[in-house]
Amino acid sequence: MDYRILGRSGLKLSTLTLGTMTFGGTGAFAKTGNTDMAGARRQIDQCIDAGVNSIDTADIYSAGLSEEIIGEALAGGRREKLILGTKVRFPTGTKGPNERGLSRHHIVRACEASLKRLRTDHIDLYWCHEWDGMTPVEEMLSAFDMLTRSGKIGYVGVSNFSGWHIMKMIAAAERTGTIRPVAQQIHYTLQAREAEYELLPIGVDQGVGGVIWSPLAGGLLSGKYRRGKPEPEGTRKAANWNEPPVRDVEALYDIVEILVEIAEGRGEGVTPAQVALAWLLGRPGVTSLVIGARTDVQLADNLKAADLRLTAEEAARLEQVSRPPLLYPYWHQQDTAADRLSPADLVLIGPHLA
């Protein structure tokens, strides 16, 4: 297991993070899985044994039940072995008009509730789960700053923000001298490379580490979904879980075919899922991948990706089959600015120049 510095901080995360959206499995989240307490303990121990030092949850997952399970499962010394992250933004429990968003009121109340459910006195990495366009960023940052100074949170990250949202928050943090986000939790896969347009370049340029959610596109890149074959049962897709959207099914199948060919070429023990995860770990701006699993077997398979290194030829094949088109102004920059591009610019434009 490798460990990478998270953005502009001194914190090291393992390249794989345990995702816990399946813990609890109630309400809408039942579609993703229903890992119980015994299963949670097994998966946490699996990850610790593999060198994983990071665990990710959110207060909204199964209406707080995921946090409660984690709080109990981490008893007995496990808590000290893990960087614990959770999220704030959506209503959990109380449904009043102020029990959502990123107001100071909601951030502080939600943090206290998460600390109680997690049975801990601090959250290592506290995420804004989604943008809130109604609350001034200065108010968001002052609340996070207060929680940091009180020792209740360690670092702040953002999730599902657009490029200008992140830059607005960074600018406000620097202007007000408040805590600065060090990470962004984003969706990024071979099937969905939109993050390369702005989010990953911002991460490289501004020191905002990329933590990738649903790195197998909800299982679509696991090799279970093949062109011309029946779809498997008992999956998120079969349960009508609609994240992430698939806008071009044939393009998805083209990517899967290359993943399968590379995995088969590597021999026994290497799977398409491992190849897809290994590709992400080779991308600029990526710190860690959030992997979750319905079963212990799936988790064990995904954990092996931490040690898989793709060859230049394998990476080139995946690049060719999945490369996004250059939108404006990037195609213009490719043609006229290629002599003076920064490492951040090259995240998107570099492969086109090559």
Tab-separated table of C-alpha atoms in Angstrom:
chain	number	residue	atom	x	y	z
A	1	MET	CA	0.000	0.000	0.000
A	2	ASP	CA	1.299	3.439	-0.930
A	3	TYR	CA	0.568	6.650	0.981
A	4	ARG	CA	0.253	10.069	-0.611
A	5	ILE	CA	0.219	13.584	0.820
A	6	LEU	CA	-3.304	15.012	0.696
A	7	GLY	CA	-3.226	18.306	-1.168
A	8	ARG	CA	-1.493	21.210	0.538
A	9	SER	CA	-1.292	19.499	3.913
A	10	GLY	CA	0.992	17.195	5.834
A	11	LEU	CA	-1.579	14.396	6.028
A	12	LYS	CA	-0.825	11.090	4.300
A	13	LEU	CA	-3.674	8.923	3.012
A	14	SER	CA	-3.421	5.379	1.720
A	15	THR	CA	-4.112	5.198	-2.008
A	16	LEU	CA	-7.274	3.256	-1.184
A	17	THR	CA	-9.937	4.467	1.265
A	18	LEU	CA	-12.716	2.294	2.660
A	19	GLY	CA	-16.112	3.623	1.588
A	20	THR	CA	-19.077	2.825	3.816
A	21	MET	CA	-22.193	3.825	1.899
A	22	THR	CA	-23.280	0.170	2.145
A	23	PHE	CA	-23.117	0.190	5.963
A	24	GLY	CA	-26.635	-0.008	7.368
A	25	GLY	CA	-28.474	-0.282	4.074
A	26	THR	CA	-31.689	1.531	4.945
A	27	GLY	CA	-33.918	3.802	2.865
A	28	ALA	CA	-32.602	4.669	-0.587
A	29	PHE	CA	-29.139	3.424	0.404
A	30	ALA	CA	-30.438	-0.139	0.596
A	31	LYS	CA	-29.886	-0.182	-3.180
A	32	THR	CA	-26.126	0.020	-2.630
A	33	GLY	CA	-25.902	-2.800	-0.075
A	34	ASN	CA	-26.736	-3.613	3.533
A	35	THR	CA	-23.535	-4.356	5.426
A	36	ASP	CA	-24.335	-5.102	9.080
A	37	MET	CA	-22.164	-4.661	12.167
A	38	ALA	CA	-20.351	-7.984	11.789
A	39	GLY	CA	-19.692	-7.282	8.118
A	40	ALA	CA	-18.462	-3.779	8.902
A	41	ARG	CA	-15.958	-5.112	11.418
A	42	ARG	CA	-14.698	-7.673	8.895
A	43	GLN	CA	-14.293	-5.090	6.141
A	44	ILE	CA	-12.548	-2.606	8.422
A	45	ASP	CA	-10.148	-5.317	9.582
A	46	GLN	CA	-9.555	-6.408	5.964
A	47	CYS	CA	-8.579	-2.870	5.071
A	48	ILE	CA	-6.357	-2.299	8.089
A	49	ASP	CA	-4.557	-5.572	7.368
A	50	ALA	CA	-3.995	-4.391	3.772
A	51	GLY	CA	-2.509	-1.086	4.950
A	52	VAL	CA	-5.536	1.147	4.397
A	53	ASN	CA	-5.449	4.072	6.851
A	54	SER	CA	-8.536	5.998	5.725
A	55	ILE	CA	-12.292	5.433	6.107
A	56	ASP	CA	-15.034	7.564	4.550
A	57	THR	CA	-18.684	7.999	5.465
A	58	ALA	CA	-21.394	10.679	5.530
A	59	ASP	CA	-24.101	11.672	7.960
A	60	ILE	CA	-26.775	11.085	5.304
A	61	TYR	CA	-25.781	7.456	4.616
A	62	SER	CA	-28.726	5.424	5.895
A	63	ALA	CA	-29.846	8.471	7.925
A	64	GLY	CA	-26.820	8.304	10.237
A	65	LEU	CA	-26.770	4.535	10.663
A	66	SER	CA	-23.513	4.195	8.723
A	67	GLU	CA	-21.826	6.539	11.205
A	68	GLU	CA	-23.327	4.646	14.153
A	69	ILE	CA	-22.040	1.315	12.831
A	70	ILE	CA	-18.587	2.784	12.279
A	71	GLY	CA	-18.554	4.267	15.767
A	72	GLU	CA	-19.222	0.880	17.320
A	73	ALA	CA	-17.000	-1.050	14.895
A	74	LEU	CA	-13.973	1.174	15.586
A	75	ALA	CA	-14.019	0.388	19.301
A	76	GLY	CA	-11.110	-1.593	20.641
A	77	GLY	CA	-8.259	0.410	19.153
A	78	ARG	CA	-9.294	0.598	15.507
A	79	ARG	CA	-10.103	4.325	15.681
A	80	GLU	CA	-6.467	5.256	16.280
A	81	LYS	CA	-5.414	3.375	13.145
A	82	LEU	CA	-7.622	5.311	10.725
A	83	ILE	CA	-8.073	8.772	9.275
A	84	LEU	CA	-11.817	9.201	9.748
A	85	GLY	CA	-13.822	11.320	7.328
A	86	THR	CA	-17.502	12.219	7.195
A	87	LYS	CA	-19.649	14.795	5.402
A	88	VAL	CA	-22.145	17.577	6.018
A	89	ARG	CA	-24.759	19.220	3.787
A	90	PHE	CA	-27.924	17.123	3.570
A	91	PRO	CA	-30.683	16.709	6.180
A	92	THR	CA	-30.157	13.853	8.616
A	93	GLY	CA	-32.769	13.217	11.269
A	94	THR	CA	-34.452	16.565	11.867
A	95	LYS	CA	-36.157	17.877	8.722
A	96	GLY	CA	-36.545	21.587	9.550
A	97	PRO	CA	-35.739	24.324	6.997
A	98	ASN	CA	-32.336	25.004	8.579
A	99	GLU	CA	-31.253	21.367	8.863
A	100	ARG	CA	-29.613	21.334	5.454
A	101	GLY	CA	-26.975	23.298	3.581
A	102	LEU	CA	-23.697	24.776	4.774
A	103	SER	CA	-24.853	27.525	7.095
A	104	ARG	CA	-22.945	27.940	10.352
A	105	HIS	CA	-26.074	26.723	12.135
A	106	HIS	CA	-26.238	23.456	10.210
A	107	ILE	CA	-22.493	22.775	10.051
A	108	VAL	CA	-22.035	23.060	13.816
A	109	ARG	CA	-25.143	21.044	14.689
A	110	ALA	CA	-24.336	18.348	12.117
A	111	CYS	CA	-20.740	18.065	13.328
A	112	GLU	CA	-21.843	17.560	16.921
A	113	ALA	CA	-24.339	14.895	15.830
A	114	SER	CA	-21.711	13.074	13.750
A	115	LEU	CA	-19.229	13.108	16.627
A	116	LYS	CA	-21.846	11.501	18.833
A	117	ARG	CA	-22.760	8.801	16.312
A	118	LEU	CA	-19.100	8.092	15.531
A	119	ARG	CA	-18.222	7.908	19.251
A	120	THR	CA	-15.181	10.102	18.803
A	121	ASP	CA	-14.024	13.519	19.934
A	122	HIS	CA	-12.726	14.613	16.526
A	123	ILE	CA	-13.263	14.107	12.797
A	124	ASP	CA	-9.996	14.004	10.879
A	125	LEU	CA	-11.386	15.073	7.499
A	126	TYR	CA	-14.708	16.924	7.299
A	127	TRP	CA	-16.270	17.206	3.842
A	128	CYS	CA	-18.773	19.646	2.369
A	129	HIS	CA	-20.925	16.995	0.687
A	130	GLU	CA	-22.347	19.342	-1.951
A	131	TRP	CA	-22.340	23.028	-2.889
A	132	ASP	CA	-24.684	25.439	-1.104
A	133	GLY	CA	-25.287	28.497	-3.276
A	134	MET	CA	-27.360	30.292	-0.624
A	135	THR	CA	-24.771	30.488	2.153
A	136	PRO	CA	-21.844	32.929	1.790
A	137	VAL	CA	-18.561	31.032	1.557
A	138	GLU	CA	-17.174	33.256	4.319
A	139	GLU	CA	-19.837	31.881	6.665
A	140	MET	CA	-19.043	28.283	5.705
A	141	LEU	CA	-15.334	28.855	6.268
A	142	SER	CA	-15.801	30.614	9.607
A	143	ALA	CA	-17.807	27.632	10.901
A	144	PHE	CA	-15.158	25.147	9.767
A	145	ASP	CA	-12.439	27.386	11.191
A	146	MET	CA	-14.176	27.488	14.567
A	147	LEU	CA	-14.531	23.691	14.608
A	148	THR	CA	-10.862	23.322	13.720
A	149	ARG	CA	-9.714	25.668	16.473
A	150	SER	CA	-11.850	23.758	18.968
A	151	GLY	CA	-10.189	20.489	17.935
A	152	LYS	CA	-13.374	18.898	16.599
A	153	ILE	CA	-12.178	18.618	12.998
A	154	GLY	CA	-8.715	18.391	11.491
A	155	TYR	CA	-9.008	19.213	7.795
A	156	VAL	CA	-11.731	20.394	5.415
A	157	GLY	CA	-12.538	19.051	1.968
A	158	VAL	CA	-15.184	19.756	-0.646
A	159	SER	CA	-17.208	17.279	-2.689
A	160	ASN	CA	-19.169	17.680	-5.914
A	161	PHE	CA	-18.146	21.342	-6.292
A	162	SER	CA	-17.590	22.881	-9.709
A	163	GLY	CA	-14.287	24.537	-10.572
A	164	TRP	CA	-15.467	28.066	-9.843
A	165	HIS	CA	-17.014	26.941	-6.557
A	166	ILE	CA	-13.653	25.590	-5.384
A	167	MET	CA	-11.751	28.670	-6.494
A	168	LYS	CA	-14.289	30.958	-4.801
A	169	MET	CA	-13.823	29.051	-1.549
A	170	ILE	CA	-10.027	29.080	-1.794
A	171	ALA	CA	-9.985	32.808	-2.541
A	172	ALA	CA	-12.260	33.523	0.427
A	173	ALA	CA	-10.096	31.386	2.731
A	174	GLU	CA	-6.966	33.270	1.720
A	175	ARG	CA	-8.716	36.638	2.012
A	176	THR	CA	-10.135	35.948	5.485
A	177	GLY	CA	-7.283	33.847	6.871
A	178	THR	CA	-9.598	30.914	7.596
A	179	ILE	CA	-9.105	27.208	7.025
A	180	ARG	CA	-8.451	26.246	3.417
A	181	PRO	CA	-9.832	23.099	1.751
A	182	VAL	CA	-7.074	20.541	1.154
A	183	ALA	CA	-9.062	17.955	-0.784
A	184	GLN	CA	-11.903	17.425	-3.225
A	185	GLN	CA	-13.961	14.241	-3.306
A	186	ILE	CA	-15.108	13.861	-6.906
A	187	HIS	CA	-16.411	11.340	-9.401
A	188	TYR	CA	-13.772	10.362	-11.958
A	189	THR	CA	-13.467	7.144	-13.955
A	190	LEU	CA	-12.536	5.863	-17.379
A	191	GLN	CA	-16.242	6.162	-18.172
A	192	ALA	CA	-16.572	9.736	-16.837
A	193	ARG	CA	-13.505	11.913	-17.322
A	194	GLU	CA	-15.185	15.328	-17.006
A	195	ALA	CA	-13.046	16.110	-13.939
A	196	GLU	CA	-10.073	16.575	-16.271
A	197	TYR	CA	-11.515	19.803	-17.700
A	198	GLU	CA	-11.243	21.876	-14.524
A	199	LEU	CA	-11.327	19.952	-11.243
A	200	LEU	CA	-8.101	17.965	-11.534
A	201	PRO	CA	-6.133	20.909	-13.021
A	202	ILE	CA	-7.317	23.043	-10.087
A	203	GLY	CA	-6.224	20.266	-7.737
A	204	VAL	CA	-2.723	20.159	-9.232
A	205	ASP	CA	-2.387	23.944	-9.366
A	206	GLN	CA	-3.913	24.821	-5.994
A	207	GLY	CA	-2.901	21.829	-3.892
A	208	VAL	CA	-6.340	20.230	-3.514
A	209	GLY	CA	-5.939	16.446	-3.373
A	210	GLY	CA	-8.322	14.310	-5.406
A	211	VAL	CA	-10.226	11.592	-3.523
A	212	ILE	CA	-12.329	9.645	-6.020
A	213	TRP	CA	-15.803	8.343	-5.205
A	214	SER	CA	-17.338	5.411	-7.081
A	215	PRO	CA	-14.087	4.739	-8.988
A	216	LEU	CA	-15.648	1.696	-10.696
A	217	ALA	CA	-18.677	3.732	-11.830
A	218	GLY	CA	-21.000	1.851	-9.506
A	219	GLY	CA	-19.652	-1.491	-10.753
A	220	LEU	CA	-20.008	-0.687	-14.468
A	221	LEU	CA	-16.232	-1.024	-14.929
A	222	SER	CA	-15.901	-4.228	-12.914
A	223	GLY	CA	-16.201	-6.491	-15.955
A	224	LYS	CA	-19.654	-7.744	-14.931
A	225	TYR	CA	-21.376	-5.673	-17.624
A	226	ARG	CA	-20.494	-6.842	-21.126
A	227	ARG	CA	-21.828	-6.067	-24.565
A	228	GLY	CA	-24.448	-8.597	-25.662
A	229	LYS	CA	-24.610	-10.381	-22.306
A	230	PRO	CA	-27.387	-10.327	-19.673
A	231	GLU	CA	-26.862	-7.824	-16.891
A	232	PRO	CA	-26.022	-9.389	-13.503
A	233	GLU	CA	-28.589	-9.458	-10.722
A	234	GLY	CA	-28.161	-8.128	-7.197
A	235	THR	CA	-26.267	-4.988	-8.262
A	236	ARG	CA	-26.804	-1.264	-7.734
A	237	LYS	CA	-27.805	-0.864	-11.354
A	238	ALA	CA	-30.339	-3.684	-11.069
A	239	ALA	CA	-31.813	-1.835	-8.071
A	240	ASN	CA	-32.173	1.332	-10.209
A	241	TRP	CA	-29.378	3.241	-8.474
A	242	ASN	CA	-28.792	6.009	-11.021
A	243	GLU	CA	-25.268	7.162	-10.150
A	244	PRO	CA	-23.293	7.641	-12.285
A	245	PRO	CA	-25.327	8.349	-15.435
A	246	VAL	CA	-24.254	6.516	-18.597
A	247	ARG	CA	-24.653	8.784	-21.610
A	248	ASP	CA	-23.054	6.459	-24.164
A	249	VAL	CA	-23.567	2.753	-23.474
A	250	GLU	CA	-21.559	1.632	-26.485
A	251	ALA	CA	-18.585	3.739	-25.428
A	252	LEU	CA	-18.822	2.159	-21.969
A	253	TYR	CA	-18.732	-1.325	-23.499
A	254	ASP	CA	-15.691	-0.333	-25.593
A	255	ILE	CA	-13.842	0.629	-22.402
A	256	VAL	CA	-14.878	-2.569	-20.629
A	257	GLU	CA	-13.588	-4.697	-23.511
A	258	ILE	CA	-10.120	-3.142	-23.188
A	259	LEU	CA	-10.178	-3.595	-19.415
A	260	VAL	CA	-11.030	-7.270	-19.858
A	261	GLU	CA	-8.294	-7.763	-22.475
A	262	ILE	CA	-5.651	-6.150	-20.264
A	263	ALA	CA	-6.726	-8.176	-17.221
A	264	GLU	CA	-6.695	-11.439	-19.185
A	265	GLY	CA	-3.277	-10.569	-20.585
A	266	ARG	CA	-1.939	-10.179	-17.060
A	267	GLY	CA	-2.980	-13.700	-16.102
A	268	GLU	CA	-4.824	-15.250	-13.193
A	269	GLY	CA	-5.638	-13.016	-10.253
A	270	VAL	CA	-5.890	-9.724	-12.150
A	271	THR	CA	-9.420	-8.471	-12.801
A	272	PRO	CA	-10.896	-5.671	-14.943
A	273	ALA	CA	-11.848	-3.848	-11.738
A	274	GLN	CA	-8.228	-3.845	-10.570
A	275	VAL	CA	-7.093	-2.496	-13.938
A	276	ALA	CA	-9.647	0.329	-13.829
A	277	LEU	CA	-8.554	1.288	-10.310
A	278	ALA	CA	-4.859	1.101	-11.214
A	279	TRP	CA	-5.458	3.484	-14.141
A	280	LEU	CA	-6.967	6.041	-11.766
A	281	LEU	CA	-4.043	5.740	-9.356
A	282	GLY	CA	-1.743	6.699	-12.216
A	283	ARG	CA	-3.594	9.930	-12.978
A	284	PRO	CA	-2.262	13.345	-11.888
A	285	GLY	CA	-3.992	14.967	-8.943
A	286	VAL	CA	-5.371	11.703	-7.539
A	287	THR	CA	-4.565	10.911	-3.903
A	288	SER	CA	-6.930	8.085	-2.938
A	289	LEU	CA	-9.813	5.995	-4.285
A	290	VAL	CA	-12.882	5.350	-2.143
A	291	ILE	CA	-13.676	1.670	-2.550
A	292	GLY	CA	-16.785	0.088	-1.099
A	293	ALA	CA	-18.131	-3.401	-1.604
A	294	ARG	CA	-21.246	-5.451	-1.018
A	295	THR	CA	-19.155	-8.494	-0.101
A	296	ASP	CA	-15.813	-9.307	1.504
A	297	VAL	CA	-14.746	-11.019	-1.721
A	298	GLN	CA	-15.325	-7.862	-3.766
A	299	LEU	CA	-13.388	-5.808	-1.242
A	300	ALA	CA	-10.456	-8.234	-1.248
A	301	ASP	CA	-10.319	-8.048	-5.046
A	302	ASN	CA	-10.346	-4.236	-5.081
A	303	LEU	CA	-7.622	-4.020	-2.440
A	304	LYS	CA	-5.229	-5.815	-4.788
A	305	ALA	CA	-5.328	-2.807	-7.130
A	306	ALA	CA	-3.012	-0.926	-4.774
A	307	ASP	CA	-0.099	-3.082	-5.968
A	308	LEU	CA	-0.957	-3.170	-9.689
A	309	ARG	CA	1.118	-0.998	-12.025
A	310	LEU	CA	0.045	-0.604	-15.640
A	311	THR	CA	2.586	-0.568	-18.433
A	312	ALA	CA	2.850	2.454	-20.727
A	313	GLU	CA	1.226	0.409	-23.493
A	314	GLU	CA	-1.710	-0.611	-21.276
A	315	ALA	CA	-2.240	2.964	-20.131
A	316	ALA	CA	-2.103	4.166	-23.753
A	317	ARG	CA	-4.803	1.698	-24.793
A	318	LEU	CA	-7.094	2.898	-22.015
A	319	GLU	CA	-6.312	6.519	-22.885
A	320	GLN	CA	-7.208	5.964	-26.519
A	321	VAL	CA	-10.530	4.265	-25.827
A	322	SER	CA	-11.721	6.780	-23.213
A	323	ARG	CA	-10.134	10.157	-24.029
A	324	PRO	CA	-12.599	13.066	-23.761
A	325	PRO	CA	-12.752	15.659	-26.571
A	326	LEU	CA	-11.163	19.050	-26.024
A	327	LEU	CA	-13.875	21.656	-25.440
A	328	TYR	CA	-13.301	25.369	-25.965
A	329	PRO	CA	-10.988	27.025	-24.899
A	330	TYR	CA	-8.855	23.909	-24.535
A	331	TRP	CA	-8.647	23.017	-28.225
A	332	HIS	CA	-7.550	26.606	-28.875
A	333	GLN	CA	-4.912	26.352	-26.147
A	334	GLN	CA	-3.678	23.087	-27.662
A	335	ASP	CA	-3.170	24.831	-31.007
A	336	THR	CA	-1.736	28.135	-29.817
A	337	ALA	CA	-0.403	27.818	-26.246
A	338	ALA	CA	1.377	24.463	-26.247
A	339	ASP	CA	4.755	26.161	-25.763
A	340	ARG	CA	3.800	27.543	-22.336
A	341	LEU	CA	1.524	25.084	-20.534
A	342	SER	CA	1.802	24.340	-16.826
A	343	PRO	CA	1.593	20.887	-15.203
A	344	ALA	CA	-2.019	21.720	-14.351
A	345	ASP	CA	-2.800	22.547	-18.000
A	346	LEU	CA	-1.226	19.291	-19.120
A	347	VAL	CA	-3.587	17.169	-17.008
A	348	LEU	CA	-6.141	17.596	-19.805
A	349	ILE	CA	-4.181	18.806	-22.819
A	350	GLY	CA	-1.029	16.691	-22.416
A	351	PRO	CA	-2.414	13.430	-23.845
A	352	HIS	CA	-3.720	15.316	-26.900
A	353	LEU	CA	-0.292	16.798	-27.526
A	354	ALA	CA	1.308	13.375	-27.238
